[in-house]
Amino acid sequence: MNITVVVPLYNEAESLPELYGWIDRVCRNHNLTYEVIFVNDGSTDASWNIIERLASEHDEVHGIKFRRNYGKSPALFCGFEQAQGDVVITMDADLQDSPDEIPELYNMIVNDGYDLVSGYKMNRSKGDPLSKTIPTKLFNATARKVSGIHNLHDFNCGLKAYRKEVVKNIEVYGEMHRYIPYLAKNAGFDKIGEKRVHHQARKYGESKFMGWNRFVNGYLDLMTLWFLSTFGRKPMHVFGFLGSLVFFLGLIAVIAIGADKLWALYNGIPQRLITDTPYFYISLTMMVIGTQLFIAGFLGDLISRSSQGRNEYQIEKTV
């Protein structure tokens, strides 16, 4: 099978028949064998009924139904697990992602050698309000800086294409769908490209995402992913270093306060008790915090060493 199209959706009943018909027409015109996996993320409208009808009429259609709304990342994870195509393409169900992009995305993976190709919506200002576009620009700038993937301008674009090996070797959880390129890079799939794609105005319903809320959540997820990818297997390197630094700064401060007191006593200079100065307690507090950070790093290392996935590494080939 050439292509698997994974479509996560929530209350998109009106657009599903048109979306499938469009995908089917494009794939048949380009002689591409395909399947479409609709992942119904707890919709409360007639979305699942339409998916069942499409599946009964077309062998290429498959559906996954969640009992409740879990989010886009779990929907993609379950879709990736069932995907059989050599190239896996994800797109939103609201018809803002154009299936006409599928053949070129497929060629970029198969013929140009990319592991992942992300869409770059060039004309999104025509269909999105400022409350969505401004946070998106800030989010993408931060994501490029932290991830080191400087050639992507739109991390959150739902239209992406992946080599099959990529989706089978990454775990998309929480709300990490925004950072699949970063997850792929951390798994060793670093041939990541970008394609400018057409962004259409929403035809049915309204957007399920608020711009600023998505930006805040995305920023927190990005910090989590950065920390896990950098220190997830070696927490002592960060906590131990910070703890040692803070502890020794506090220790030096205590020694300095004590030395100053001894020098004053030796020279007969009246001076108040050490315990009457706030610097003494600040120094002790630094030593306590430093010790706690060091212990946190030690415990983190113990947990990491006992983790079931501590020695799970991505192996491309064996001979």
XYZ file of N, CA and C in Angstrom, residues 50-272:
669
model
N -21.398 8.498 10.084
C -20.919 8.734 8.719
C -19.693 7.877 8.435
N -18.804 7.745 9.412
C -17.616 6.893 9.235
C -18.032 5.447 9.002
N -18.997 4.968 9.769
C -19.485 3.593 9.581
C -20.070 3.415 8.185
N -20.812 4.398 7.724
C -21.398 4.301 6.381
C -20.320 4.281 5.305
N -19.337 5.172 5.436
C -18.252 5.201 4.460
C -17.474 3.886 4.464
N -17.258 3.326 5.655
C -16.509 2.070 5.753
C -17.271 0.911 5.117
N -18.597 0.942 5.225
C -19.396 -0.129 4.614
C -19.426 -0.028 3.098
N -19.235 1.186 2.595
C -19.294 1.401 1.144
C -17.923 1.332 0.476
N -16.856 1.547 1.237
C -15.520 1.619 0.649
C -14.533 0.817 1.496
N -13.858 -0.132 0.872
C -12.889 -0.960 1.583
C -11.700 -0.154 2.092
N -11.452 0.998 1.495
C -10.292 1.813 1.882
C -10.510 2.574 3.196
N -11.736 2.619 3.680
C -12.049 3.420 4.858
C -12.048 2.557 6.116
N -11.347 3.035 7.132
C -11.341 2.391 8.443
C -11.632 3.462 9.493
N -12.129 3.038 10.617
C -12.477 3.993 11.668
C -12.086 3.509 13.046
N -11.721 4.445 13.885
C -11.435 4.192 15.299
C -12.301 5.156 16.094
N -13.019 4.627 17.074
C -13.912 5.463 17.865
C -13.481 5.473 19.326
N -13.191 6.656 19.859
C -12.890 6.807 21.278
C -14.196 6.954 22.057
N -14.195 6.445 23.281
C -15.386 6.578 24.116
C -15.605 8.022 24.556
N -14.512 8.768 24.671
C -14.603 10.170 25.055
C -13.513 10.950 24.334
N -13.515 12.237 24.540
C -12.524 13.096 23.882
C -11.195 13.031 24.623
N -10.175 12.476 23.963
C -8.847 12.370 24.554
C -7.895 13.439 24.036
N -8.076 13.888 22.807
C -7.171 14.866 22.220
C -6.546 14.349 20.939
N -5.885 15.252 20.264
C -5.339 14.934 18.950
C -4.173 13.957 19.021
N -3.312 14.100 20.024
C -2.149 13.212 20.117
C -2.548 11.748 20.282
N -3.448 11.404 21.225
C -3.887 10.011 21.308
C -4.535 9.516 20.020
N -5.269 10.401 19.340
C -5.899 10.002 18.080
C -4.844 9.647 17.042
N -3.800 10.468 16.943
C -2.730 10.173 15.992
C -1.986 8.902 16.383
N -1.744 8.733 17.679
C -1.022 7.538 18.138
C -1.752 6.266 17.716
N -3.062 6.222 17.922
C -3.837 5.035 17.558
C -3.907 4.860 16.040
N -3.999 5.978 15.322
C -3.986 5.892 13.864
C -2.657 5.378 13.342
N -1.557 5.846 13.933
C -0.230 5.388 13.520
C -0.055 3.888 13.764
N -0.616 3.399 14.861
C -0.477 1.973 15.169
C -1.101 1.101 14.088
N -2.209 1.551 13.506
C -2.906 0.738 12.510
C -2.466 1.027 11.074
N -1.663 2.045 10.875
C -1.274 2.442 9.519
C -0.459 1.354 8.831
N -0.773 1.094 7.572
C -0.077 0.072 6.787
C 0.654 0.638 5.567
N 0.392 1.883 5.213
C 0.992 2.448 4.011
C 2.468 2.738 4.167
N 3.183 2.732 3.045
C 4.611 3.072 3.062
C 4.825 4.516 3.492
N 3.881 5.373 3.152
C 3.919 6.771 3.556
C 2.635 7.067 4.329
N 2.780 7.689 5.491
C 1.625 8.037 6.320
C 1.437 9.545 6.260
N 0.232 9.951 5.909
C -0.082 11.374 5.789
C -1.174 11.713 6.797
N -0.972 12.783 7.540
C -1.992 13.244 8.483
C -2.592 14.545 7.969
N -3.869 14.690 8.191
C -4.535 15.943 7.849
C -5.754 16.127 8.733
N -6.152 17.380 8.921
C -7.336 17.677 9.713
C -8.592 17.392 8.898
N -9.696 17.241 9.593
C -10.945 16.854 8.940
C -11.794 18.026 8.508
N -11.320 19.253 8.727
C -12.168 20.423 8.499
C -12.065 20.994 7.088
N -11.392 20.285 6.186
C -11.217 20.687 4.789
C -10.303 21.892 4.607
N -9.615 22.309 5.676
C -8.634 23.384 5.522
C -7.318 22.860 4.956
N -7.057 21.554 5.133
C -5.903 20.906 4.498
C -6.363 20.288 3.182
N -5.654 20.592 2.115
C -6.077 20.147 0.786
C -5.485 18.785 0.435
N -6.307 17.770 0.128
C -5.801 16.482 -0.341
C -5.026 16.570 -1.653
N -5.168 17.684 -2.386
C -4.389 17.844 -3.616
C -2.889 17.856 -3.344
N -2.483 18.072 -2.094
C -1.062 18.082 -1.734
C -0.499 16.675 -1.578
N -1.357 15.657 -1.514
C -0.906 14.304 -1.203
C 0.140 13.770 -2.178
N -0.044 13.860 -3.498
C 0.958 13.285 -4.410
C 2.349 13.879 -4.238
N 2.447 15.189 -4.066
C 3.756 15.806 -3.917
C 4.388 15.436 -2.584
N 3.592 15.374 -1.524
C 4.116 14.937 -0.229
C 4.648 13.501 -0.337
N 3.902 12.654 -1.037
C 4.334 11.263 -1.234
C 5.659 11.206 -1.993
N 5.781 12.008 -3.026
C 7.024 12.021 -3.812
C 8.213 12.520 -3.002
N 7.980 13.490 -2.144
C 9.086 14.018 -1.335
C 9.618 12.960 -0.373
N 8.726 12.089 0.124
C 9.166 11.014 1.007
C 9.846 9.904 0.213
N 9.189 9.453 -0.853
C 9.667 8.275 -1.593
C 10.850 8.604 -2.498
N 10.776 9.717 -3.212
C 11.803 10.016 -4.210
C 12.884 10.973 -3.721
N 12.530 11.900 -2.853
C 13.513 12.881 -2.370
C 14.213 12.442 -1.086
N 13.746 11.347 -0.495
C 14.458 10.773 0.645
C 14.184 11.395 1.998
N 13.117 12.169 2.118
C 12.811 12.759 3.422
C 12.191 11.711 4.349
N 12.475 11.852 5.637
C 11.804 11.027 6.641
C 10.463 11.639 7.025
N 10.410 12.943 6.993
C 9.202 13.664 7.405
C 9.119 14.965 6.603
N 7.932 15.291 6.163
C 7.699 16.560 5.475
C 6.518 17.244 6.140
N 6.738 18.467 6.573
C 5.697 19.231 7.260
C 5.153 20.313 6.350
N 3.859 20.509 6.393
C 3.240 21.559 5.598
C 3.510 22.938 6.172
N 3.538 23.919 5.303
C 3.711 25.325 5.706
C 2.572 26.108 5.073
N 1.574 26.475 5.881
C 0.393 27.157 5.365
C 0.739 28.606 5.046
N 0.743 28.917 3.780
C 1.230 30.216 3.331
C 0.209 31.335 3.473
N -1.080 31.041 3.361
C -2.088 32.104 3.315
C -3.081 31.995 4.460
N -2.591 31.575 5.643
C -3.508 31.340 6.752
C -4.157 32.626 7.261
N -3.555 33.794 6.977
C -4.140 35.048 7.453
C -5.506 35.320 6.823
N -5.791 34.671 5.692
C -7.083 34.888 5.040
C -8.218 34.192 5.790
N -7.869 33.148 6.559
C -8.932 32.398 7.209
C -8.882 32.395 8.712
N -7.811 32.865 9.333
C -7.651 32.786 10.772
C -7.622 34.170 11.408
N -8.187 34.309 12.603
C -8.152 35.599 13.304
C -6.787 35.854 13.911
N -6.547 37.109 14.327
C -5.269 37.467 14.939
C -5.024 36.697 16.227
N -6.095 36.346 16.943
C -5.942 35.602 18.190
C -5.349 34.224 17.959
N -5.342 33.785 16.709
C -4.747 32.491 16.375
C -3.400 32.654 15.682
N -3.291 33.645 14.796
C -2.061 33.785 14.014
C -0.897 34.332 14.836
N -1.163 35.295 15.731
C -0.066 35.866 16.526
C 0.545 34.833 17.469
N -0.263 34.099 18.270
C 0.338 33.053 19.093
C 1.065 31.995 18.271
N 0.549 31.693 17.077
C 1.187 30.695 16.227
C 2.590 31.125 15.819
N 2.757 32.386 15.456
C 4.075 32.888 15.065
C 5.054 32.829 16.241
N 4.592 33.227 17.425
C 5.449 33.173 18.609
C 5.814 31.734 18.946
N 4.836 30.857 18.859
C 5.047 29.447 19.154
C 6.078 28.828 18.212
N 5.939 29.094 16.922
C 6.856 28.509 15.946
C 8.276 29.026 16.114
N 8.416 30.303 16.432
C 9.755 30.856 16.657
C 10.427 30.182 17.844
N 9.669 29.966 18.919
C 10.213 29.285 20.099
C 10.546 27.835 19.779
N 9.669 27.158 19.058
C 9.895 25.744 18.719
C 11.136 25.572 17.858
N 11.356 26.468 16.903
C 12.560 26.378 16.068
C 13.824 26.532 16.911
N 13.785 27.483 17.842
C 14.957 27.751 18.674
C 15.288 26.560 19.567
N 14.274 26.015 20.222
C 14.492 24.942 21.191
C 14.811 23.621 20.503
N 14.097 23.297 19.437
C 14.268 22.000 18.783
C 15.498 21.932 17.895
N 15.957 23.092 17.410
C 17.085 23.093 16.482
C 16.681 22.761 15.055
N 15.368 22.645 14.791
C 14.881 22.384 13.430
C 14.529 23.737 12.823
N 15.499 24.369 12.214
C 15.347 25.765 11.810
C 14.642 25.947 10.473
N 14.436 24.858 9.724
C 13.835 25.002 8.406
C 12.321 24.840 8.414
N 11.708 24.644 9.598
C 10.257 24.521 9.674
C 9.651 25.821 10.176
N 8.627 26.285 9.475
C 7.967 27.526 9.841
C 6.605 27.308 10.500
N 6.064 26.082 10.418
C 4.722 25.833 10.926
C 4.663 24.446 11.557
N 5.157 24.337 12.790
C 5.192 23.052 13.480
C 3.795 22.476 13.669
N 2.809 23.333 13.834
C 1.473 22.873 14.210
C 0.596 22.536 13.011
N 1.121 22.635 11.823
C 0.326 22.295 10.640
C -0.081 20.826 10.694
N -1.381 20.567 10.544
C -1.862 19.192 10.608
C -1.494 18.358 9.403
N -1.132 19.006 8.294
C -0.810 18.290 7.062
C 0.676 17.934 7.051
N 0.964 16.670 7.297
C 2.344 16.187 7.333
C 2.416 14.827 6.664
N 3.612 14.477 6.195
C 3.854 13.162 5.609
C 5.062 12.531 6.292
N 4.967 11.218 6.518
C 6.007 10.505 7.246
C 6.363 9.212 6.526
N 7.626 8.867 6.576
C 7.999 7.520 6.226
C 7.409 6.583 7.276
N 6.961 5.417 6.866
C 6.274 4.508 7.783
C 7.107 4.216 9.023
N 8.434 4.079 8.844
C 9.302 3.754 9.977
C 9.267 4.842 11.047
N 8.995 6.069 10.650
C 8.973 7.170 11.615
C 7.813 7.000 12.588
N 6.596 6.799 12.069
C 5.428 6.728 12.948
C 5.423 5.463 13.787
N 6.169 4.440 13.359
C 6.235 3.211 14.138
C 7.299 3.277 15.231
N 8.101 4.325 15.240
C 9.197 4.411 16.204
C 9.162 5.659 17.071
N 8.035 6.365 17.066
C 7.869 7.501 17.973
C 6.586 7.306 18.762
N 6.547 7.897 19.940
C 5.357 7.821 20.786
C 4.769 9.223 20.931
N 3.578 9.399 20.394
C 2.892 10.683 20.479
C 1.907 10.607 21.633
N 2.100 11.419 22.656
C 1.273 11.345 23.849
C 0.943 12.758 24.334
N 0.018 12.833 25.300
C -0.351 14.136 25.843
C -0.861 15.054 24.746
N -0.148 16.173 24.556
C -0.440 17.085 23.450
C 0.819 17.301 22.608
N 1.606 16.234 22.467
C 2.892 16.334 21.787
C 2.775 16.278 20.264
N 1.546 16.256 19.723
C 1.407 16.229 18.270
C 2.038 17.458 17.619
N 2.130 18.557 18.373
C 2.750 19.768 17.836
C 4.236 19.553 17.564
N 4.816 18.607 18.259
C 6.271 18.440 18.213
C 6.696 17.117 17.592
N 5.870 16.566 16.714
C 6.260 15.313 16.068
C 7.586 15.460 15.320
N 7.860 16.582 14.628
C 9.199 16.704 14.018
C 10.324 16.616 15.045
N 10.118 17.198 16.222
C 11.117 17.138 17.289
C 11.261 15.705 17.812
N 10.120 15.012 17.987
C 10.155 13.615 18.413
C 10.893 12.760 17.386
N 10.620 13.015 16.105
C 11.287 12.252 15.046
C 12.783 12.518 15.045
N 13.159 13.759 15.226
C 14.581 14.102 15.276
C 15.275 13.401 16.427
N 14.639 13.381 17.596
C 15.221 12.713 18.759
C 15.325 11.209 18.560
N 14.465 10.649 17.696
C 14.508 9.214 17.408
C 15.494 8.875 16.298
N 16.166 9.886 15.752
C 17.181 9.649 14.729
C 16.732 9.882 13.302
N 15.506 10.357 13.117
C 15.003 10.644 11.769
C 15.158 12.145 11.520
N 16.304 12.531 11.020
C 16.631 13.959 10.930
C 16.523 14.545 9.527
N 16.050 13.750 8.557
C 15.837 14.286 7.213
C 14.421 14.863 7.151
N 14.313 16.095 7.637
C 13.021 16.738 7.804
C 12.899 17.902 6.827
N 11.844 17.894 6.051
C 11.638 18.944 5.049
C 10.324 19.660 5.241
N 10.111 20.644 4.397
C 8.903 21.462 4.485
C 8.349 21.698 3.092
N 7.042 21.729 2.995
C 6.379 22.011 1.725
C 5.323 23.093 1.940
N 5.352 24.085 1.096
C 4.325 25.120 1.162
C 3.004 24.540 0.669
N 1.978 24.701 1.481
C 0.676 24.119 1.148
C -0.396 25.194 1.200
N -1.487 24.916 0.518
C -2.607 25.854 0.458
C -3.470 25.688 1.700
N -3.792 26.785 2.331
C -4.629 26.778 3.524
C -5.987 27.353 3.150
N -7.008 26.511 3.264
C -8.341 26.920 2.855
C -9.153 27.424 4.048
N -10.094 28.280 3.765
C -11.007 28.750 4.808
C -11.901 27.604 5.251
N -12.229 27.587 6.537
C -13.107 26.541 7.064
C -14.474 26.628 6.381
N -14.963 25.455 5.932
C -16.222 25.414 5.203
C -17.402 25.129 6.121
N -17.179 24.274 7.143
C -18.258 23.908 8.056
C -17.827 24.154 9.502
N -18.778 24.543 10.342
C -18.512 24.667 11.768
C -17.521 25.770 12.079
N -16.875 25.616 13.241
C -15.894 26.602 13.675
C -14.712 25.904 14.317
N -13.609 26.637 14.466
C -12.375 26.069 14.986
C -12.558 25.545 16.405
N -11.877 24.415 16.711
C -11.943 23.821 18.045
C -10.794 24.282 18.931
N -9.944 25.172 18.413
C -8.760 25.574 19.158
C -8.740 27.082 19.356
N -8.335 27.531 20.552
C -8.142 28.949 20.848
C -6.654 29.262 20.808
N -6.298 30.369 20.175
C -4.898 30.660 19.920
C -4.025 30.778 21.156
N -4.407 31.639 22.122
C -3.518 31.863 23.256
C -3.434 30.653 24.156
N -4.543 29.951 24.341
C -4.518 28.744 25.155
C -3.595 27.705 24.541
N -3.664 27.570 23.222
C -2.800 26.613 22.536
C -1.342 27.017 22.660
N -1.073 28.316 22.634
C 0.307 28.777 22.751
C 0.882 28.454 24.125
N 0.107 28.717 25.176
C 0.592 28.451 26.540
C 0.834 26.966 26.733
N -0.148 26.130 26.354
C 0.023 24.689 26.494
C 1.181 24.185 25.643
N 1.293 24.741 24.452
C 2.381 24.322 23.573
C 3.745 24.669 24.126
N 3.854 25.842 24.751
C 5.121 26.250 25.360
C 5.502 25.299 26.485
N 4.532 24.949 27.352
C 4.820 24.040 28.459
C 5.211 22.654 27.942
N 4.513 22.175 26.912
C 4.870 20.881 26.327
C 6.263 20.907 25.720
N 6.606 22.028 25.094
C 7.932 22.154 24.488
C 9.025 22.086 25.539
N 8.821 22.767 26.664
C 9.813 22.714 27.747
C 9.941 21.305 28.304
N 8.808 20.600 28.428
C 8.837 19.217 28.901
C 9.632 18.333 27.946
N 9.341 18.458 26.658
C 10.018 17.627 25.664
C 11.503 17.931 25.615
N 11.851 19.231 25.698
C 13.267 19.601 25.697
C 13.998 18.991 26.888
N 13.384 19.081 28.074
C 14.038 18.553 29.262
C 14.168 17.036 29.179
N 13.097 16.359 28.746
C 13.149 14.898 28.664
C 14.170 14.426 27.648
N 14.233 15.119 26.493
C 15.181 14.701 25.457
C 16.613 15.010 25.846
N 16.814 16.057 26.660
C 18.161 16.459 27.042
C 18.638 15.761 28.307
N 17.766 15.659 29.303
C 18.175 15.118 30.602
C 17.347 13.927 31.057
N 16.458 13.412 30.185
C 15.581 12.332 30.614
C 16.327 11.106 31.092
N 17.453 10.792 30.482
C 18.227 9.624 30.878
C 19.372 9.983 31.815
N 19.566 11.257 32.106
C 20.669 11.678 32.975
C 20.241 12.873 33.829
N 19.205 12.707 34.662
C 18.716 13.835 35.467
C 19.755 14.367 36.439
N 20.707 13.519 36.851
C 21.727 13.969 37.805
C 22.588 15.068 37.197
N 22.701 15.096 35.882
C 23.545 16.096 35.237
C 23.021 17.506 35.443
N 21.719 17.655 35.520
C 21.168 18.997 35.717
C 20.904 19.287 37.184
N 20.207 18.343 37.879
C 19.890 18.585 39.278
C 21.143 18.524 40.149
N 22.028 17.579 39.842
C 23.258 17.466 40.618
C 24.140 18.688 40.458
N 24.234 19.188 39.232
C 25.052 20.377 38.990
C 24.480 21.597 39.695
N 23.165 21.819 39.534
C 22.538 22.966 40.177
C 22.609 22.856 41.696
N 22.355 21.646 42.216
C 22.406 21.450 43.656
C 23.788 21.705 44.218
N 24.815 21.182 43.528
C 26.193 21.388 43.990
C 26.561 22.872 43.940
N 26.151 23.541 42.873
C 26.472 24.955 42.724
C 25.845 25.783 43.849
N 24.538 25.576 44.089
C 23.843 26.338 45.125
C 24.402 26.009 46.501
N 24.698 24.731 46.759
C 25.224 24.328 48.063
C 26.571 24.997 48.346
N 27.460 24.956 47.378
C 28.793 25.510 47.617
C 28.773 27.036 47.699
N 27.845 27.681 46.977
C 27.697 29.126 47.148
C 27.246 29.453 48.571
N 26.289 28.667 49.080
C 25.851 28.868 50.458
C 26.952 28.576 51.456
N 27.725 27.509 51.193
C 28.827 27.151 52.092
C 29.884 28.245 52.128
N 30.227 28.761 50.973
C 31.228 29.842 50.921
C 30.723 31.071 51.660
N 29.412 31.358 51.511
C 28.844 32.513 52.200
C 28.898 32.324 53.717
N 28.599 31.107 54.209
C 28.673 30.834 55.648
C 30.102 30.982 56.158
N 31.054 30.446 55.393
C 32.459 30.565 55.785
C 32.880 32.029 55.840
N 32.424 32.826 54.865
C 32.771 34.245 54.834
C 32.189 34.981 56.041
N 30.947 34.642 56.401
C 30.320 35.276 57.562
C 31.061 34.896 58.843
N 31.427 33.606 58.965
C 32.172 33.158 60.137
C 33.539 33.795 60.224
N 34.227 33.885 59.083
C 35.561 34.482 59.068
C 35.503 35.961 59.459
N 34.478 36.643 58.978
C 34.319 38.051 59.337
C 34.090 38.216 60.835
N 33.289 37.293 61.419
C 33.044 37.346 62.865
C 34.327 37.089 63.655
N 35.105 36.098 63.256
C 36.356 35.785 63.948
C 37.346 36.941 63.843
N 37.405 37.553 62.678
C 38.336 38.675 62.490
C 37.948 39.835 63.404
N 36.633 40.092 63.544
C 36.164 41.163 64.420
C 36.500 40.859 65.878
N 36.300 39.593 66.315
C 36.626 39.214 67.692
C 38.123 39.345 67.962
N 38.914 38.920 66.982
C 40.368 38.969 67.152
C 40.850 40.403 67.311
N 40.227 41.337 66.618
C 40.638 42.738 66.663
C 39.848 43.546 67.680
N 38.995 42.885 68.445
C 38.242 43.568 69.479
C 37.196 44.533 68.959
N 36.692 44.250 67.779
C 35.672 45.118 67.191
C 34.293 44.593 67.571
N 33.457 45.396 68.191
C 32.108 44.936 68.555
C 31.304 44.572 67.289
N 30.635 43.473 67.364
C 29.827 43.042 66.218
C 28.674 42.179 66.724
N 27.518 42.278 66.065
C 26.359 41.518 66.515
C 26.553 40.029 66.236
